[in-house]
Amino acid sequence: MKKLFTLISVLVLVFCMASFTAGAEETTLVYGSGDYTRINPAMDEHCEINVLLFDGLTDHDGDGSVIPRLAKSWDYDEENLTYTFHLEEGVKWHDGEAFTAEDVKFTFEGIMNPENGSENAPNYEEVKEINVIDDYTVEFKLTEVNTAFLEYMTMAIMPKHLLEGEDWQSSDYFRAPVGTGPYMLESWDEGQSIVMVKNEDYFAGPANIDVLVFKIVPDDTAKAMQLKSGELDLAQVTPKDSKNFEGDSDYTVYDMTTSDYRGILYNFWNEYWQENADLIPAINYAIDRQAVLDSVLLGCGDVAYGPLQRNRYNYEDVNHYDYNPEKACELLEEAGCVKDEDGYYTRNGERISFTINATPGDQVRIDMAQIAATELQAIGLDVKANVPAGGIDWGGQECCIIGWGSPFDADDHTYKVFGTDKGANYSGYSNKMVDEYLLKARQTDDENERAENYAEFQKVIAENPAYTFFCYIDAMYVGNNSIKGIATDTVLGHHGVGIFRNVCDWTIN
């Protein structure tokens, strides 16, 4: 009997150990990602990976409201235009060094330094002075009100001890970044994958999933195929590809609202548009936006007429440029354009002819460029769609399919995108009234005044278009049903960025 009892005890112990080992098995989520040449949130934006590796002083909740992150609280001295941030104590960089107020000062001074060429610099134009009070207190003194300031404190904080004295564009650090975020970089196989492991010491509590693999799959069609084959657990796909997963019990399709619009960006540094910008309203009338929405996005989005439609400050009473090819031709002829013997409009003896570029691998943009070119050809404009093999050449092109969006404060992706010579103004658009209204809207915290100024901004940009707006798109994500906890209660940004907002709560089995 004793031997039997001993044998049973051993078997129970073995079973318990096996159960413990099985329960402790590492969990891994494989995400279908675009490619990266560097991970540099101070210079670049709209990258999903930033929120995994880094933290800002502030963050957003599901409603888009600003909440604490590395800053546990803050004060605002309205009279002296001074924000004082009180930082979380005991936070560690992934290499074990302590996070302090010196890192905060270093980060924002680096972004504001014109020599570093950050597209995010316009967000901090009002900052005149950053002072470290102690290791866990830092103050920002402003010259003018910037109502979006707390919004811009979501910027990833960078480690002074690793970046001081480095080139902020080309440092090797951006190929092996160290942050404070919920995940740490483990390996990077260029063009293949980026592997991150959870930060066990994360100050806000460790994530549930042990390993995140960003598998590099630049082509949209390939992402859908690899989801089906099980090579990917989660990916953003086109609306057309998402239909292949509907009704499949192994997958969940997430139709997520974004502030992300698509349209044609014109390169106003290019001599062609300096001479022909007055033809853009005619081009606007020639595009059947509803047809683009229905055929490319299968209705997953909204017809677009301006940059703030999915923002609280949208002003609807502007020219929507509803599809009207007859009106397009009328405007072309009023501008002195006449058709040649082949049926194409000419101006001063030169055919109206340009090329719309689309990003390689982005099937939605490629389809939009092709449809736009076809519709413009139909009214007599010699327009072609092109997918440049080497990617978009911002300075050398005539125009391309653009995507931007303002999911939070309306200042974001308006001031720096449409303002003259601002960091993310890749079109070279310049309009004094746009500059004036955007600045006024930024520098008041009166809701009525902001609404009035954003309304005027939208009127001017409709009358003097920077873009031909097409559609607002929904972000279609497909995930294996083994993933639980993905929050769908927020408006995502450009490229559908934001799905990883609550990644620490996710589980996978």
PDB file of C-alpha atoms in Angstrom, residues 33-209:
ATOM      1  CA  SER A  33       3.454  45.023 -40.405  1.00  0.00           C
ATOM      2  CA  GLY A  34       4.777  47.391 -42.990  1.00  0.00           C
ATOM      3  CA  ASP A  35       8.538  47.757 -43.247  1.00  0.00           C
ATOM      4  CA  TYR A  36      10.725  49.989 -41.092  1.00  0.00           C
ATOM      5  CA  THR A  37      14.061  51.575 -41.896  1.00  0.00           C
ATOM      6  CA  ARG A  38      14.303  53.061 -38.404  1.00  0.00           C
ATOM      7  CA  ILE A  39      12.220  53.430 -35.249  1.00  0.00           C
ATOM      8  CA  ASN A  40      12.352  57.138 -34.466  1.00  0.00           C
ATOM      9  CA  PRO A  41       9.160  58.558 -32.923  1.00  0.00           C
ATOM     10  CA  ALA A  42      10.761  61.978 -32.414  1.00  0.00           C
ATOM     11  CA  MET A  43      11.186  62.422 -36.161  1.00  0.00           C
ATOM     12  CA  ASP A  44       8.512  60.127 -37.610  1.00  0.00           C
ATOM     13  CA  GLU A  45       4.899  59.432 -36.719  1.00  0.00           C
ATOM     14  CA  HIS A  46       1.995  57.098 -37.538  1.00  0.00           C
ATOM     15  CA  CYS A  47       3.988  53.996 -36.629  1.00  0.00           C
ATOM     16  CA  GLU A  48       2.270  51.297 -34.570  1.00  0.00           C
ATOM     17  CA  ILE A  49       5.521  50.184 -33.014  1.00  0.00           C
ATOM     18  CA  ASN A  50       6.134  53.478 -31.195  1.00  0.00           C
ATOM     19  CA  VAL A  51       3.468  52.921 -28.534  1.00  0.00           C
ATOM     20  CA  LEU A  52       4.867  49.475 -27.767  1.00  0.00           C
ATOM     21  CA  LEU A  53       8.430  50.582 -27.095  1.00  0.00           C
ATOM     22  CA  PHE A  54       7.919  54.099 -25.738  1.00  0.00           C
ATOM     23  CA  ASP A  55       5.694  56.198 -23.491  1.00  0.00           C
ATOM     24  CA  GLY A  56       4.729  59.857 -23.517  1.00  0.00           C
ATOM     25  CA  LEU A  57       4.042  62.084 -20.561  1.00  0.00           C
ATOM     26  CA  THR A  58       0.359  61.821 -21.471  1.00  0.00           C
ATOM     27  CA  ASP A  59      -1.794  59.277 -23.283  1.00  0.00           C
ATOM     28  CA  HIS A  60      -5.367  58.867 -24.572  1.00  0.00           C
ATOM     29  CA  ASP A  61      -8.244  56.854 -23.228  1.00  0.00           C
ATOM     30  CA  GLY A  62     -10.874  55.173 -25.391  1.00  0.00           C
ATOM     31  CA  ASP A  63     -12.807  58.441 -25.740  1.00  0.00           C
ATOM     32  CA  GLY A  64      -9.728  60.293 -26.987  1.00  0.00           C
ATOM     33  CA  SER A  65      -9.349  62.292 -23.764  1.00  0.00           C
ATOM     34  CA  VAL A  66      -5.853  63.076 -22.479  1.00  0.00           C
ATOM     35  CA  ILE A  67      -4.844  60.961 -19.468  1.00  0.00           C
ATOM     36  CA  PRO A  68      -1.595  60.554 -17.448  1.00  0.00           C
ATOM     37  CA  ARG A  69       1.200  58.222 -18.510  1.00  0.00           C
ATOM     38  CA  LEU A  70       4.803  59.008 -17.528  1.00  0.00           C
ATOM     39  CA  ALA A  71       3.459  62.166 -15.929  1.00  0.00           C
ATOM     40  CA  LYS A  72       1.210  61.132 -13.049  1.00  0.00           C
ATOM     41  CA  SER A  73      -0.217  64.667 -12.829  1.00  0.00           C
ATOM     42  CA  TRP A  74       0.327  68.228 -13.989  1.00  0.00           C
ATOM     43  CA  ASP A  75      -0.483  71.824 -13.116  1.00  0.00           C
ATOM     44  CA  TYR A  76      -1.117  74.786 -15.414  1.00  0.00           C
ATOM     45  CA  ASP A  77      -0.312  78.351 -14.402  1.00  0.00           C
ATOM     46  CA  GLU A  78      -2.599  80.248 -16.768  1.00  0.00           C
ATOM     47  CA  GLU A  79      -1.155  83.659 -15.933  1.00  0.00           C
ATOM     48  CA  ASN A  80       2.434  82.615 -16.695  1.00  0.00           C
ATOM     49  CA  LEU A  81       1.548  80.064 -19.402  1.00  0.00           C
ATOM     50  CA  THR A  82       3.502  77.362 -17.557  1.00  0.00           C
ATOM     51  CA  TYR A  83       2.822  73.632 -17.404  1.00  0.00           C
ATOM     52  CA  THR A  84       4.447  71.690 -14.562  1.00  0.00           C
ATOM     53  CA  PHE A  85       4.554  67.903 -14.899  1.00  0.00           C
ATOM     54  CA  HIS A  86       4.995  65.574 -11.926  1.00  0.00           C
ATOM     55  CA  LEU A  87       6.575  62.354 -13.174  1.00  0.00           C
ATOM     56  CA  GLU A  88       6.149  58.734 -12.149  1.00  0.00           C
ATOM     57  CA  GLU A  89       8.997  57.636  -9.894  1.00  0.00           C
ATOM     58  CA  GLY A  90      10.911  54.394 -10.264  1.00  0.00           C
ATOM     59  CA  VAL A  91      10.397  54.078 -14.022  1.00  0.00           C
ATOM     60  CA  LYS A  92      13.290  52.329 -15.780  1.00  0.00           C
ATOM     61  CA  TRP A  93      14.523  52.422 -19.330  1.00  0.00           C
ATOM     62  CA  HIS A  94      14.750  48.990 -20.922  1.00  0.00           C
ATOM     63  CA  ASP A  95      18.497  48.949 -20.183  1.00  0.00           C
ATOM     64  CA  GLY A  96      17.858  49.488 -16.471  1.00  0.00           C
ATOM     65  CA  GLU A  97      18.773  53.178 -16.283  1.00  0.00           C
ATOM     66  CA  ALA A  98      16.420  55.476 -14.382  1.00  0.00           C
ATOM     67  CA  PHE A  99      13.959  57.687 -16.272  1.00  0.00           C
ATOM     68  CA  THR A 100      14.087  61.311 -15.061  1.00  0.00           C
ATOM     69  CA  ALA A 101      13.015  64.826 -15.954  1.00  0.00           C
ATOM     70  CA  GLU A 102      16.327  65.269 -17.787  1.00  0.00           C
ATOM     71  CA  ASP A 103      15.089  62.818 -20.419  1.00  0.00           C
ATOM     72  CA  VAL A 104      11.941  64.899 -20.895  1.00  0.00           C
ATOM     73  CA  LYS A 105      13.858  68.145 -21.359  1.00  0.00           C
ATOM     74  CA  PHE A 106      16.319  66.423 -23.705  1.00  0.00           C
ATOM     75  CA  THR A 107      13.553  64.946 -25.862  1.00  0.00           C
ATOM     76  CA  PHE A 108      11.590  68.112 -26.502  1.00  0.00           C
ATOM     77  CA  GLU A 109      14.633  70.323 -26.972  1.00  0.00           C
ATOM     78  CA  GLY A 110      15.855  67.800 -29.544  1.00  0.00           C
ATOM     79  CA  ILE A 111      12.574  67.858 -31.432  1.00  0.00           C
ATOM     80  CA  MET A 112      12.474  71.658 -31.345  1.00  0.00           C
ATOM     81  CA  ASN A 113      16.062  71.969 -32.621  1.00  0.00           C
ATOM     82  CA  PRO A 114      15.806  72.991 -36.317  1.00  0.00           C
ATOM     83  CA  GLU A 115      19.030  71.117 -37.091  1.00  0.00           C
ATOM     84  CA  ASN A 116      17.271  67.826 -36.322  1.00  0.00           C
ATOM     85  CA  GLY A 117      14.561  68.419 -38.944  1.00  0.00           C
ATOM     86  CA  SER A 118      11.624  66.916 -37.033  1.00  0.00           C
ATOM     87  CA  GLU A 119       8.220  67.096 -38.723  1.00  0.00           C
ATOM     88  CA  ASN A 120       6.822  67.306 -35.182  1.00  0.00           C
ATOM     89  CA  ALA A 121       8.608  70.565 -34.310  1.00  0.00           C
ATOM     90  CA  PRO A 122       5.587  72.780 -35.169  1.00  0.00           C
ATOM     91  CA  ASN A 123       3.688  71.193 -32.275  1.00  0.00           C
ATOM     92  CA  TYR A 124       5.987  72.947 -29.800  1.00  0.00           C
ATOM     93  CA  GLU A 125       6.528  76.359 -31.387  1.00  0.00           C
ATOM     94  CA  GLU A 126       5.204  78.180 -28.309  1.00  0.00           C
ATOM     95  CA  VAL A 127       7.687  76.531 -25.914  1.00  0.00           C
ATOM     96  CA  LYS A 128      10.299  79.105 -24.906  1.00  0.00           C
ATOM     97  CA  GLU A 129      11.875  77.335 -21.953  1.00  0.00           C
ATOM     98  CA  ILE A 130      12.023  73.865 -20.372  1.00  0.00           C
ATOM     99  CA  ASN A 131      13.273  73.674 -16.772  1.00  0.00           C
ATOM    100  CA  VAL A 132      14.112  70.619 -14.695  1.00  0.00           C
ATOM    101  CA  ILE A 133      12.953  71.329 -11.138  1.00  0.00           C
ATOM    102  CA  ASP A 134      14.119  67.984  -9.774  1.00  0.00           C
ATOM    103  CA  ASP A 135      14.411  64.395 -11.002  1.00  0.00           C
ATOM    104  CA  TYR A 136      10.640  64.009 -11.153  1.00  0.00           C
ATOM    105  CA  THR A 137       9.404  67.524 -11.925  1.00  0.00           C
ATOM    106  CA  VAL A 138       9.739  69.449 -15.174  1.00  0.00           C
ATOM    107  CA  GLU A 139       8.134  72.689 -16.334  1.00  0.00           C
ATOM    108  CA  PHE A 140       7.416  74.103 -19.785  1.00  0.00           C
ATOM    109  CA  LYS A 141       7.107  77.876 -20.170  1.00  0.00           C
ATOM    110  CA  LEU A 142       5.153  79.003 -23.245  1.00  0.00           C
ATOM    111  CA  THR A 143       5.074  82.320 -25.096  1.00  0.00           C
ATOM    112  CA  GLU A 144       1.452  81.916 -26.193  1.00  0.00           C
ATOM    113  CA  VAL A 145      -1.465  79.621 -25.475  1.00  0.00           C
ATOM    114  CA  ASN A 146      -1.293  76.264 -27.250  1.00  0.00           C
ATOM    115  CA  THR A 147      -4.610  74.563 -26.523  1.00  0.00           C
ATOM    116  CA  ALA A 148      -3.343  71.273 -27.954  1.00  0.00           C
ATOM    117  CA  PHE A 149      -0.269  71.235 -25.703  1.00  0.00           C
ATOM    118  CA  LEU A 150      -1.309  68.308 -23.490  1.00  0.00           C
ATOM    119  CA  GLU A 151      -2.219  66.422 -26.659  1.00  0.00           C
ATOM    120  CA  TYR A 152       1.352  66.859 -27.877  1.00  0.00           C
ATOM    121  CA  MET A 153       2.765  65.574 -24.609  1.00  0.00           C
ATOM    122  CA  THR A 154       1.849  62.086 -25.880  1.00  0.00           C
ATOM    123  CA  MET A 155       5.166  62.304 -27.776  1.00  0.00           C
ATOM    124  CA  ALA A 156       7.502  59.402 -26.948  1.00  0.00           C
ATOM    125  CA  ILE A 157      10.203  60.342 -24.456  1.00  0.00           C
ATOM    126  CA  MET A 158      13.742  59.467 -25.561  1.00  0.00           C
ATOM    127  CA  PRO A 159      16.724  58.432 -23.364  1.00  0.00           C
ATOM    128  CA  LYS A 160      19.266  61.210 -22.890  1.00  0.00           C
ATOM    129  CA  HIS A 161      21.966  58.779 -21.767  1.00  0.00           C
ATOM    130  CA  LEU A 162      21.860  56.963 -25.122  1.00  0.00           C
ATOM    131  CA  LEU A 163      21.100  59.775 -27.588  1.00  0.00           C
ATOM    132  CA  GLU A 164      23.054  62.735 -26.252  1.00  0.00           C
ATOM    133  CA  GLY A 165      25.538  63.838 -28.907  1.00  0.00           C
ATOM    134  CA  GLU A 166      24.000  61.514 -31.523  1.00  0.00           C
ATOM    135  CA  ASP A 167      22.559  62.470 -34.903  1.00  0.00           C
ATOM    136  CA  TRP A 168      18.764  62.408 -34.479  1.00  0.00           C
ATOM    137  CA  GLN A 169      18.257  61.310 -38.071  1.00  0.00           C
ATOM    138  CA  SER A 170      20.901  58.628 -38.537  1.00  0.00           C
ATOM    139  CA  SER A 171      22.036  57.350 -35.120  1.00  0.00           C
ATOM    140  CA  ASP A 172      22.427  53.586 -34.730  1.00  0.00           C
ATOM    141  CA  TYR A 173      20.145  53.979 -31.706  1.00  0.00           C
ATOM    142  CA  PHE A 174      17.148  54.072 -34.035  1.00  0.00           C
ATOM    143  CA  ARG A 175      17.985  50.545 -35.189  1.00  0.00           C
ATOM    144  CA  ALA A 176      18.178  49.312 -31.581  1.00  0.00           C
ATOM    145  CA  PRO A 177      15.871  51.642 -29.646  1.00  0.00           C
ATOM    146  CA  VAL A 178      15.547  51.577 -25.876  1.00  0.00           C
ATOM    147  CA  GLY A 179      12.349  52.967 -24.377  1.00  0.00           C
ATOM    148  CA  THR A 180      10.247  52.751 -21.232  1.00  0.00           C
ATOM    149  CA  GLY A 181       7.252  51.075 -22.917  1.00  0.00           C
ATOM    150  CA  PRO A 182       5.459  47.776 -22.268  1.00  0.00           C
ATOM    151  CA  TYR A 183       7.638  45.909 -24.786  1.00  0.00           C
ATOM    152  CA  MET A 184      11.395  45.776 -25.396  1.00  0.00           C
ATOM    153  CA  LEU A 185      13.191  45.192 -28.676  1.00  0.00           C
ATOM    154  CA  GLU A 186      14.788  41.747 -28.781  1.00  0.00           C
ATOM    155  CA  SER A 187      15.855  41.414 -32.439  1.00  0.00           C
ATOM    156  CA  TRP A 188      15.444  43.024 -35.842  1.00  0.00           C
ATOM    157  CA  ASP A 189      15.929  41.013 -39.011  1.00  0.00           C
ATOM    158  CA  GLU A 190      15.878  43.696 -41.689  1.00  0.00           C
ATOM    159  CA  GLY A 191      12.982  43.326 -44.094  1.00  0.00           C
ATOM    160  CA  GLN A 192      11.776  40.201 -42.280  1.00  0.00           C
ATOM    161  CA  SER A 193      10.697  40.784 -38.702  1.00  0.00           C
ATOM    162  CA  ILE A 194      11.000  42.851 -35.536  1.00  0.00           C
ATOM    163  CA  VAL A 195      10.696  40.846 -32.329  1.00  0.00           C
ATOM    164  CA  MET A 196       9.690  42.424 -29.007  1.00  0.00           C
ATOM    165  CA  VAL A 197       9.387  40.835 -25.581  1.00  0.00           C
ATOM    166  CA  LYS A 198       7.269  42.166 -22.759  1.00  0.00           C
ATOM    167  CA  ASN A 199       8.820  44.485 -20.193  1.00  0.00           C
ATOM    168  CA  GLU A 200       8.384  42.571 -16.938  1.00  0.00           C
ATOM    169  CA  ASP A 201       9.216  45.741 -14.988  1.00  0.00           C
ATOM    170  CA  TYR A 202       6.792  48.015 -16.843  1.00  0.00           C
ATOM    171  CA  PHE A 203       5.698  50.674 -14.370  1.00  0.00           C
ATOM    172  CA  ALA A 204       2.020  50.385 -15.319  1.00  0.00           C
ATOM    173  CA  GLY A 205       2.060  46.599 -15.015  1.00  0.00           C
ATOM    174  CA  PRO A 206       3.387  43.965 -17.453  1.00  0.00           C
ATOM    175  CA  ALA A 207       1.488  42.939 -20.562  1.00  0.00           C
ATOM    176  CA  ASN A 208      -0.167  39.530 -20.774  1.00  0.00           C
ATOM    177  CA  ILE A 209       1.312  38.467 -24.134  1.00  0.00           C
TER     178      ILE A 209
END
